[in-house]
């Protein structure tokens, strides 16, 4: 099956993004074809485009970027019984060179979740990668429980905005760092204490935290070890820089990599249906060559609020 897609044929800058027609692989028995109504931008998209992850993803060109999808099932594999043509679904598909910046994408059926009634495609598309990253970091790896104290860095960002809501829903006390102009947003999402990273030192505000969720790395990660109590946890979406120091402070420090998980995504869908989890969409672009170019440019500033969404309606 051929599909229109925004692809890269070489690693490099945003100018490598180009519109093309791509032949998708044959549909396997436990897969579905999803008509893409919306997808979203994550930093891994442009990091892959630049070639930073070429050792991890040794793919042939052309590469279709994108690892979030919300849309409608157009075809199902012969062994798929739980899903039907016409179902409204969203997913974080497996990492292949056939991503979601396309009119159609192929998804393993166990990675799908149902889009709740009343939730738009763009709201759903914002969730999978960022929402699952937050969920798995906080609970699978961070073991966050009710009554504990958690510091979530970059709370106004895509991952951070979901992490605040999930931590608060769990019953945790939530500190977060964000620029002053984004304090009303993070407070609305559920943060108990918002720290202006431009004028405040979070190490003077947060003490004896049970968990720090790090999405920034560098000096921020290093300083985060100071605010954790002995036995606390530092969970990062980046590498752990000083494992020895963490060990000396009796802190469990772990770098995590998202695992696609349809069951967990369905849990997030249920929270959305109940009004307990919302997508913060900071910007929206069309799923075109120029739209993806502009969306990558915004993501690369590291100052986007919430999620950047690409729509294809």
Tab-separated table of C-alpha atoms in Angstrom:
chain	number	residue	atom	x	y	z
A	1	UNK	CA	0.000	0.000	0.000
A	2	UNK	CA	1.305	3.424	-0.922
A	3	UNK	CA	0.843	6.455	1.292
A	4	UNK	CA	1.724	10.152	1.220
A	5	UNK	CA	4.302	10.898	3.883
A	6	UNK	CA	6.781	13.489	5.094
A	7	UNK	CA	10.151	11.709	5.005
A	8	UNK	CA	13.873	12.196	5.296
A	9	UNK	CA	16.259	10.685	2.761
A	10	UNK	CA	19.384	11.786	4.649
A	11	UNK	CA	20.204	12.741	8.222
A	12	UNK	CA	20.488	16.478	8.785
A	13	UNK	CA	18.569	19.685	9.330
A	14	UNK	CA	14.916	20.542	8.808
A	15	UNK	CA	15.552	21.063	5.099
A	16	UNK	CA	15.825	17.268	4.789
A	17	UNK	CA	12.086	16.957	5.445
A	18	UNK	CA	10.288	16.330	2.174
A	19	UNK	CA	6.907	15.084	0.965
A	20	UNK	CA	6.964	11.758	-0.830
A	21	UNK	CA	4.953	8.642	-1.625
A	22	UNK	CA	6.112	5.590	0.316
A	23	UNK	CA	5.286	1.906	-0.062
A	24	UNK	CA	4.282	0.579	3.362
A	25	UNK	CA	5.227	-2.993	4.338
A	26	UNK	CA	2.694	-5.801	4.015
A	27	UNK	CA	0.140	-5.894	6.819
A	28	UNK	CA	0.907	-8.657	9.324
A	29	UNK	CA	-1.843	-10.795	10.894
A	30	UNK	CA	-1.882	-8.890	14.212
A	31	UNK	CA	-1.594	-5.379	12.789
A	32	UNK	CA	-4.007	-2.705	11.599
A	33	UNK	CA	-3.817	0.174	9.142
A	34	UNK	CA	-4.744	3.509	10.730
A	35	UNK	CA	-5.816	6.531	8.702
A	36	UNK	CA	-3.833	9.315	10.401
A	37	UNK	CA	-5.998	12.239	11.487
A	38	UNK	CA	-3.383	13.679	13.845
A	39	UNK	CA	0.116	13.037	15.148
A	40	UNK	CA	2.423	15.029	17.394
A	41	UNK	CA	6.002	16.163	17.753
A	42	UNK	CA	8.447	14.766	20.308
A	43	UNK	CA	12.154	15.641	20.705
A	44	UNK	CA	13.044	12.120	19.547
A	45	UNK	CA	11.661	13.092	16.123
A	46	UNK	CA	14.229	15.769	15.358
A	47	UNK	CA	16.992	13.954	17.233
A	48	UNK	CA	16.411	11.015	14.881
A	49	UNK	CA	16.315	13.390	11.904
A	50	UNK	CA	19.666	14.873	12.924
A	51	UNK	CA	21.178	11.368	13.128
A	52	UNK	CA	21.821	11.324	16.878
A	53	UNK	CA	20.072	7.945	17.209
A	54	UNK	CA	21.442	6.243	14.097
A	55	UNK	CA	23.266	3.613	16.158
A	56	UNK	CA	20.049	2.693	17.923
A	57	UNK	CA	17.863	2.867	14.798
A	58	UNK	CA	19.890	1.462	11.926
A	59	UNK	CA	17.200	2.054	9.316
A	60	UNK	CA	17.258	2.360	5.555
A	61	UNK	CA	15.980	5.548	3.924
A	62	UNK	CA	13.431	6.920	3.351
A	63	UNK	CA	12.478	7.278	7.007
A	64	UNK	CA	9.022	8.460	8.056
A	65	UNK	CA	9.393	10.104	11.458
A	66	UNK	CA	6.687	10.342	14.110
A	67	UNK	CA	5.642	8.037	16.970
A	68	UNK	CA	2.174	9.211	17.944
A	69	UNK	CA	-1.023	8.538	16.021
A	70	UNK	CA	-4.717	9.222	16.399
A	71	UNK	CA	-7.099	8.188	13.665
A	72	UNK	CA	-9.496	5.599	12.304
A	73	UNK	CA	-8.790	1.952	11.486
A	74	UNK	CA	-8.939	1.359	7.714
A	75	UNK	CA	-7.903	-2.317	7.573
A	76	UNK	CA	-7.239	-5.142	10.028
A	77	UNK	CA	-4.924	-8.153	9.834
A	78	UNK	CA	-6.429	-11.625	9.624
A	79	UNK	CA	-5.656	-12.439	13.289
A	80	UNK	CA	-7.113	-9.189	14.722
A	81	UNK	CA	-10.382	-9.764	16.584
A	82	UNK	CA	-10.505	-6.906	19.123
A	83	UNK	CA	-10.570	-4.083	16.603
A	84	UNK	CA	-12.713	-3.278	13.575
A	85	UNK	CA	-12.591	-0.993	10.562
A	86	UNK	CA	-13.991	2.377	11.623
A	87	UNK	CA	-12.783	2.285	15.242
A	88	UNK	CA	-11.340	5.575	16.548
A	89	UNK	CA	-7.963	4.707	18.039
A	90	UNK	CA	-4.675	6.172	19.204
A	91	UNK	CA	-1.288	4.608	19.818
A	92	UNK	CA	2.426	4.925	20.278
A	93	UNK	CA	3.431	2.478	17.513
A	94	UNK	CA	6.604	0.412	17.561
A	95	UNK	CA	9.763	2.224	16.466
A	96	UNK	CA	10.252	1.473	12.787
A	97	UNK	CA	11.217	3.588	9.796
A	98	UNK	CA	7.521	3.759	8.887
A	99	UNK	CA	6.377	6.401	11.378
A	100	UNK	CA	3.259	8.523	11.655
A	101	UNK	CA	3.991	11.627	9.555
A	102	UNK	CA	1.859	9.998	6.874
A	103	UNK	CA	-1.716	9.568	5.643
A	104	UNK	CA	-1.661	5.923	6.796
A	105	UNK	CA	0.445	4.043	9.316
A	106	UNK	CA	0.636	0.432	10.480
A	107	UNK	CA	0.194	-0.348	14.185
A	108	UNK	CA	0.439	-3.606	16.146
A	109	UNK	CA	-3.021	-4.299	17.529
A	110	UNK	CA	-1.811	-4.653	21.140
A	111	UNK	CA	-0.523	-1.061	21.084
A	112	UNK	CA	-3.928	0.448	20.310
A	113	UNK	CA	-6.322	2.172	22.679
A	114	UNK	CA	-9.802	3.559	22.078
A	115	UNK	CA	-10.174	7.330	21.843
A	116	UNK	CA	-12.791	8.324	24.434
A	117	UNK	CA	-16.013	9.886	23.284
A	118	UNK	CA	-15.717	13.668	23.250
A	119	UNK	CA	-11.931	13.622	22.843
A	120	UNK	CA	-10.647	15.010	19.532
A	121	UNK	CA	-8.033	13.381	17.338
A	122	UNK	CA	-5.547	16.137	18.138
A	123	UNK	CA	-6.117	15.798	21.897
A	124	UNK	CA	-5.581	12.042	21.595
A	125	UNK	CA	-2.506	12.389	19.366
A	126	UNK	CA	-0.788	14.495	22.025
A	127	UNK	CA	-0.905	11.687	24.577
A	128	UNK	CA	0.798	8.400	23.626
A	129	UNK	CA	4.563	8.970	23.731
A	130	UNK	CA	4.585	11.780	26.289
A	131	UNK	CA	1.801	10.353	28.430
A	132	UNK	CA	3.250	6.841	28.524
A	133	UNK	CA	6.715	8.240	29.253
A	134	UNK	CA	5.307	10.106	32.257
A	135	UNK	CA	3.267	7.099	33.425
A	136	UNK	CA	6.118	4.606	33.200
A	137	UNK	CA	8.677	6.982	34.742
A	138	UNK	CA	6.480	7.850	37.715
A	139	UNK	CA	4.967	4.463	38.476
A	140	UNK	CA	6.799	1.564	36.791
A	141	UNK	CA	10.248	2.962	37.617
A	142	UNK	CA	9.648	5.736	40.160
A	143	UNK	CA	7.206	3.688	42.274
A	144	UNK	CA	5.378	6.884	43.200
A	145	UNK	CA	2.689	6.395	45.843
A	146	UNK	CA	0.050	8.538	47.516
A	147	UNK	CA	1.463	10.945	50.091
A	148	UNK	CA	4.951	11.028	48.600
A	149	UNK	CA	6.754	14.136	47.380
A	150	UNK	CA	7.811	14.369	43.730
A	151	UNK	CA	9.730	17.034	41.816
A	152	UNK	CA	8.852	17.147	38.127
A	153	UNK	CA	11.184	19.230	36.011
A	154	UNK	CA	9.881	21.251	33.043
A	155	UNK	CA	6.274	20.913	34.124
A	156	UNK	CA	4.877	23.017	31.271
A	157	UNK	CA	6.424	20.778	28.613
A	158	UNK	CA	4.782	17.841	26.891
A	159	UNK	CA	5.943	15.091	29.244
A	160	UNK	CA	5.895	17.312	32.324
A	161	UNK	CA	2.308	18.452	31.811
A	162	UNK	CA	1.108	14.848	31.829
A	163	UNK	CA	3.387	13.902	34.721
A	164	UNK	CA	1.945	16.618	36.968
A	165	UNK	CA	-1.601	15.407	36.359
A	166	UNK	CA	-0.755	11.739	36.846
A	167	UNK	CA	1.206	12.381	40.035
A	168	UNK	CA	-1.591	14.503	41.477
A	169	UNK	CA	-4.202	11.897	40.566
A	170	UNK	CA	-2.083	9.367	42.460
A	171	UNK	CA	-2.214	11.558	45.566
A	172	UNK	CA	1.377	12.816	45.572
A	173	UNK	CA	2.593	16.280	46.624
A	174	UNK	CA	3.897	17.852	43.422
A	175	UNK	CA	6.714	20.352	42.988
A	176	UNK	CA	7.530	21.488	39.470
A	177	UNK	CA	9.888	23.860	37.713
A	178	UNK	CA	8.524	26.214	35.060
A	179	UNK	CA	8.966	29.787	33.898
A	180	UNK	CA	6.907	32.348	35.781
A	181	UNK	CA	4.532	32.863	32.854
A	182	UNK	CA	3.625	29.162	32.933
A	183	UNK	CA	2.907	29.001	36.673
A	184	UNK	CA	-0.879	29.439	36.198
A	185	UNK	CA	-0.852	26.485	33.788
A	186	UNK	CA	1.097	24.093	35.998
A	187	UNK	CA	-0.980	25.066	39.043
A	188	UNK	CA	-4.144	24.374	37.061
A	189	UNK	CA	-2.752	20.955	36.129
A	190	UNK	CA	-2.275	20.169	39.808
A	191	UNK	CA	1.176	21.330	40.912
A	192	UNK	CA	1.263	22.202	44.609
A	193	UNK	CA	4.427	24.306	44.328
A	194	UNK	CA	5.659	25.963	41.124
A	195	UNK	CA	9.323	27.033	41.089
A	196	UNK	CA	10.530	29.695	38.659
A	197	UNK	CA	13.726	28.146	37.302
A	198	UNK	CA	14.857	31.563	36.024
A	199	UNK	CA	14.865	33.274	39.431
A	200	UNK	CA	14.669	30.503	42.055
A	201	UNK	CA	16.983	27.664	43.047
A	202	UNK	CA	14.865	24.534	43.330
A	203	UNK	CA	17.364	22.978	45.750
A	204	UNK	CA	16.388	25.654	48.284
A	205	UNK	CA	12.688	24.877	47.913
A	206	UNK	CA	12.499	21.088	47.681
A	207	UNK	CA	13.701	18.921	50.575
A	208	UNK	CA	13.526	15.168	51.209
A	209	UNK	CA	11.702	14.335	47.999
A	210	UNK	CA	10.829	10.711	47.328
A	211	UNK	CA	11.187	11.062	43.556
A	212	UNK	CA	12.660	13.426	40.986
A	213	UNK	CA	11.529	13.064	37.374
A	214	UNK	CA	14.268	14.544	35.193
A	215	UNK	CA	13.668	15.505	31.567
A	216	UNK	CA	16.542	18.003	31.323
A	217	UNK	CA	19.820	16.311	32.347
A	218	UNK	CA	23.053	18.246	32.795
A	219	UNK	CA	23.510	20.431	35.857
A	220	UNK	CA	19.803	20.155	36.681
A	221	UNK	CA	20.091	16.398	37.058
A	222	UNK	CA	23.222	16.756	39.176
A	223	UNK	CA	21.572	19.270	41.504
A	224	UNK	CA	18.473	17.080	41.757
A	225	UNK	CA	20.432	14.554	43.816
A	226	UNK	CA	20.562	17.155	46.602
A	227	UNK	CA	16.799	17.310	47.083
A	228	UNK	CA	16.165	13.565	47.388
A	229	UNK	CA	15.992	11.792	50.700
A	230	UNK	CA	18.142	8.674	51.235
A	231	UNK	CA	16.432	5.825	49.434
A	232	UNK	CA	14.797	8.262	47.021
A	233	UNK	CA	14.641	7.814	43.284
A	234	UNK	CA	15.933	9.836	40.339
A	235	UNK	CA	14.260	8.781	37.097
A	236	UNK	CA	15.509	10.407	33.912
A	237	UNK	CA	14.581	10.195	30.243
A	238	UNK	CA	18.257	10.959	29.611
A	239	UNK	CA	21.347	9.076	30.750
A	240	UNK	CA	22.478	9.075	34.390
A	241	UNK	CA	25.587	11.237	34.552
A	242	UNK	CA	26.999	10.451	38.000
A	243	UNK	CA	25.966	6.991	39.124
A	244	UNK	CA	28.687	6.959	41.795
A	245	UNK	CA	27.396	10.128	43.474
A	246	UNK	CA	23.861	8.760	43.409
A	247	UNK	CA	25.086	5.548	44.997
A	248	UNK	CA	26.972	7.456	47.689
A	249	UNK	CA	23.763	9.321	48.534
A	250	UNK	CA	21.807	6.018	48.576
A	251	UNK	CA	19.648	7.171	45.697
A	252	UNK	CA	18.291	4.844	43.033
A	253	UNK	CA	19.140	6.591	39.753
A	254	UNK	CA	17.743	5.126	36.540
A	255	UNK	CA	17.466	6.185	32.905
A	256	UNK	CA	14.272	4.954	31.252
A	257	UNK	CA	13.184	4.305	27.675
A	258	UNK	CA	9.512	4.213	26.803
A	259	UNK	CA	7.913	0.857	26.034
A	260	UNK	CA	4.784	1.014	23.830
A	261	UNK	CA	1.881	-0.364	25.869
A	262	UNK	CA	-1.727	-0.396	24.724
A	263	UNK	CA	-3.110	-1.392	28.137
A	264	UNK	CA	-1.443	1.523	29.888
A	265	UNK	CA	-2.588	3.852	27.118
A	266	UNK	CA	-6.147	2.643	27.685
A	267	UNK	CA	-5.737	3.590	31.369
A	268	UNK	CA	-4.772	7.090	30.241
A	269	UNK	CA	-7.807	7.118	27.933
A	270	UNK	CA	-10.057	6.319	30.899
A	271	UNK	CA	-8.554	9.215	32.855
A	272	UNK	CA	-9.226	11.488	29.874
A	273	UNK	CA	-12.821	10.258	29.684
A	274	UNK	CA	-13.228	11.096	33.383
A	275	UNK	CA	-11.794	14.580	32.905
A	276	UNK	CA	-8.770	13.759	35.062
A	277	UNK	CA	-6.173	14.014	32.284
A	278	UNK	CA	-6.109	16.717	29.622
A	279	UNK	CA	-3.805	17.400	26.698
A	280	UNK	CA	-2.106	20.781	26.746
A	281	UNK	CA	-1.714	21.690	23.081
A	282	UNK	CA	0.583	24.642	22.691
A	283	UNK	CA	0.788	24.733	18.911
A	284	UNK	CA	-0.845	23.114	15.893
A	285	UNK	CA	0.467	22.711	12.356
A	286	UNK	CA	-0.790	20.882	9.250
A	287	UNK	CA	0.780	17.538	8.317
A	288	UNK	CA	2.603	18.985	5.316
A	289	UNK	CA	6.264	19.473	4.491
A	290	UNK	CA	6.130	23.120	5.613
A	291	UNK	CA	4.016	22.301	8.655
A	292	UNK	CA	6.446	19.652	9.893
A	293	UNK	CA	9.386	21.999	9.206
A	294	UNK	CA	7.824	24.709	11.386
A	295	UNK	CA	6.825	22.219	14.089
A	296	UNK	CA	10.381	20.859	14.321
A	297	UNK	CA	11.725	24.417	14.509
A	298	UNK	CA	9.466	25.155	17.479
A	299	UNK	CA	10.307	21.890	19.254
A	300	UNK	CA	14.026	22.546	18.883
A	301	UNK	CA	13.725	25.779	20.892
A	302	UNK	CA	12.979	23.647	24.004
A	303	UNK	CA	10.418	26.281	24.996
A	304	UNK	CA	7.212	24.875	23.550
A	305	UNK	CA	4.326	24.761	26.017
A	306	UNK	CA	2.600	21.391	26.183
A	307	UNK	CA	2.485	19.388	22.969
A	308	UNK	CA	2.954	20.377	19.339
A	309	UNK	CA	0.332	18.652	17.187
A	310	UNK	CA	0.176	17.940	13.453
A	311	UNK	CA	-3.338	17.621	12.011
A	312	UNK	CA	-4.330	15.805	8.829
A	313	UNK	CA	-8.051	16.438	8.333
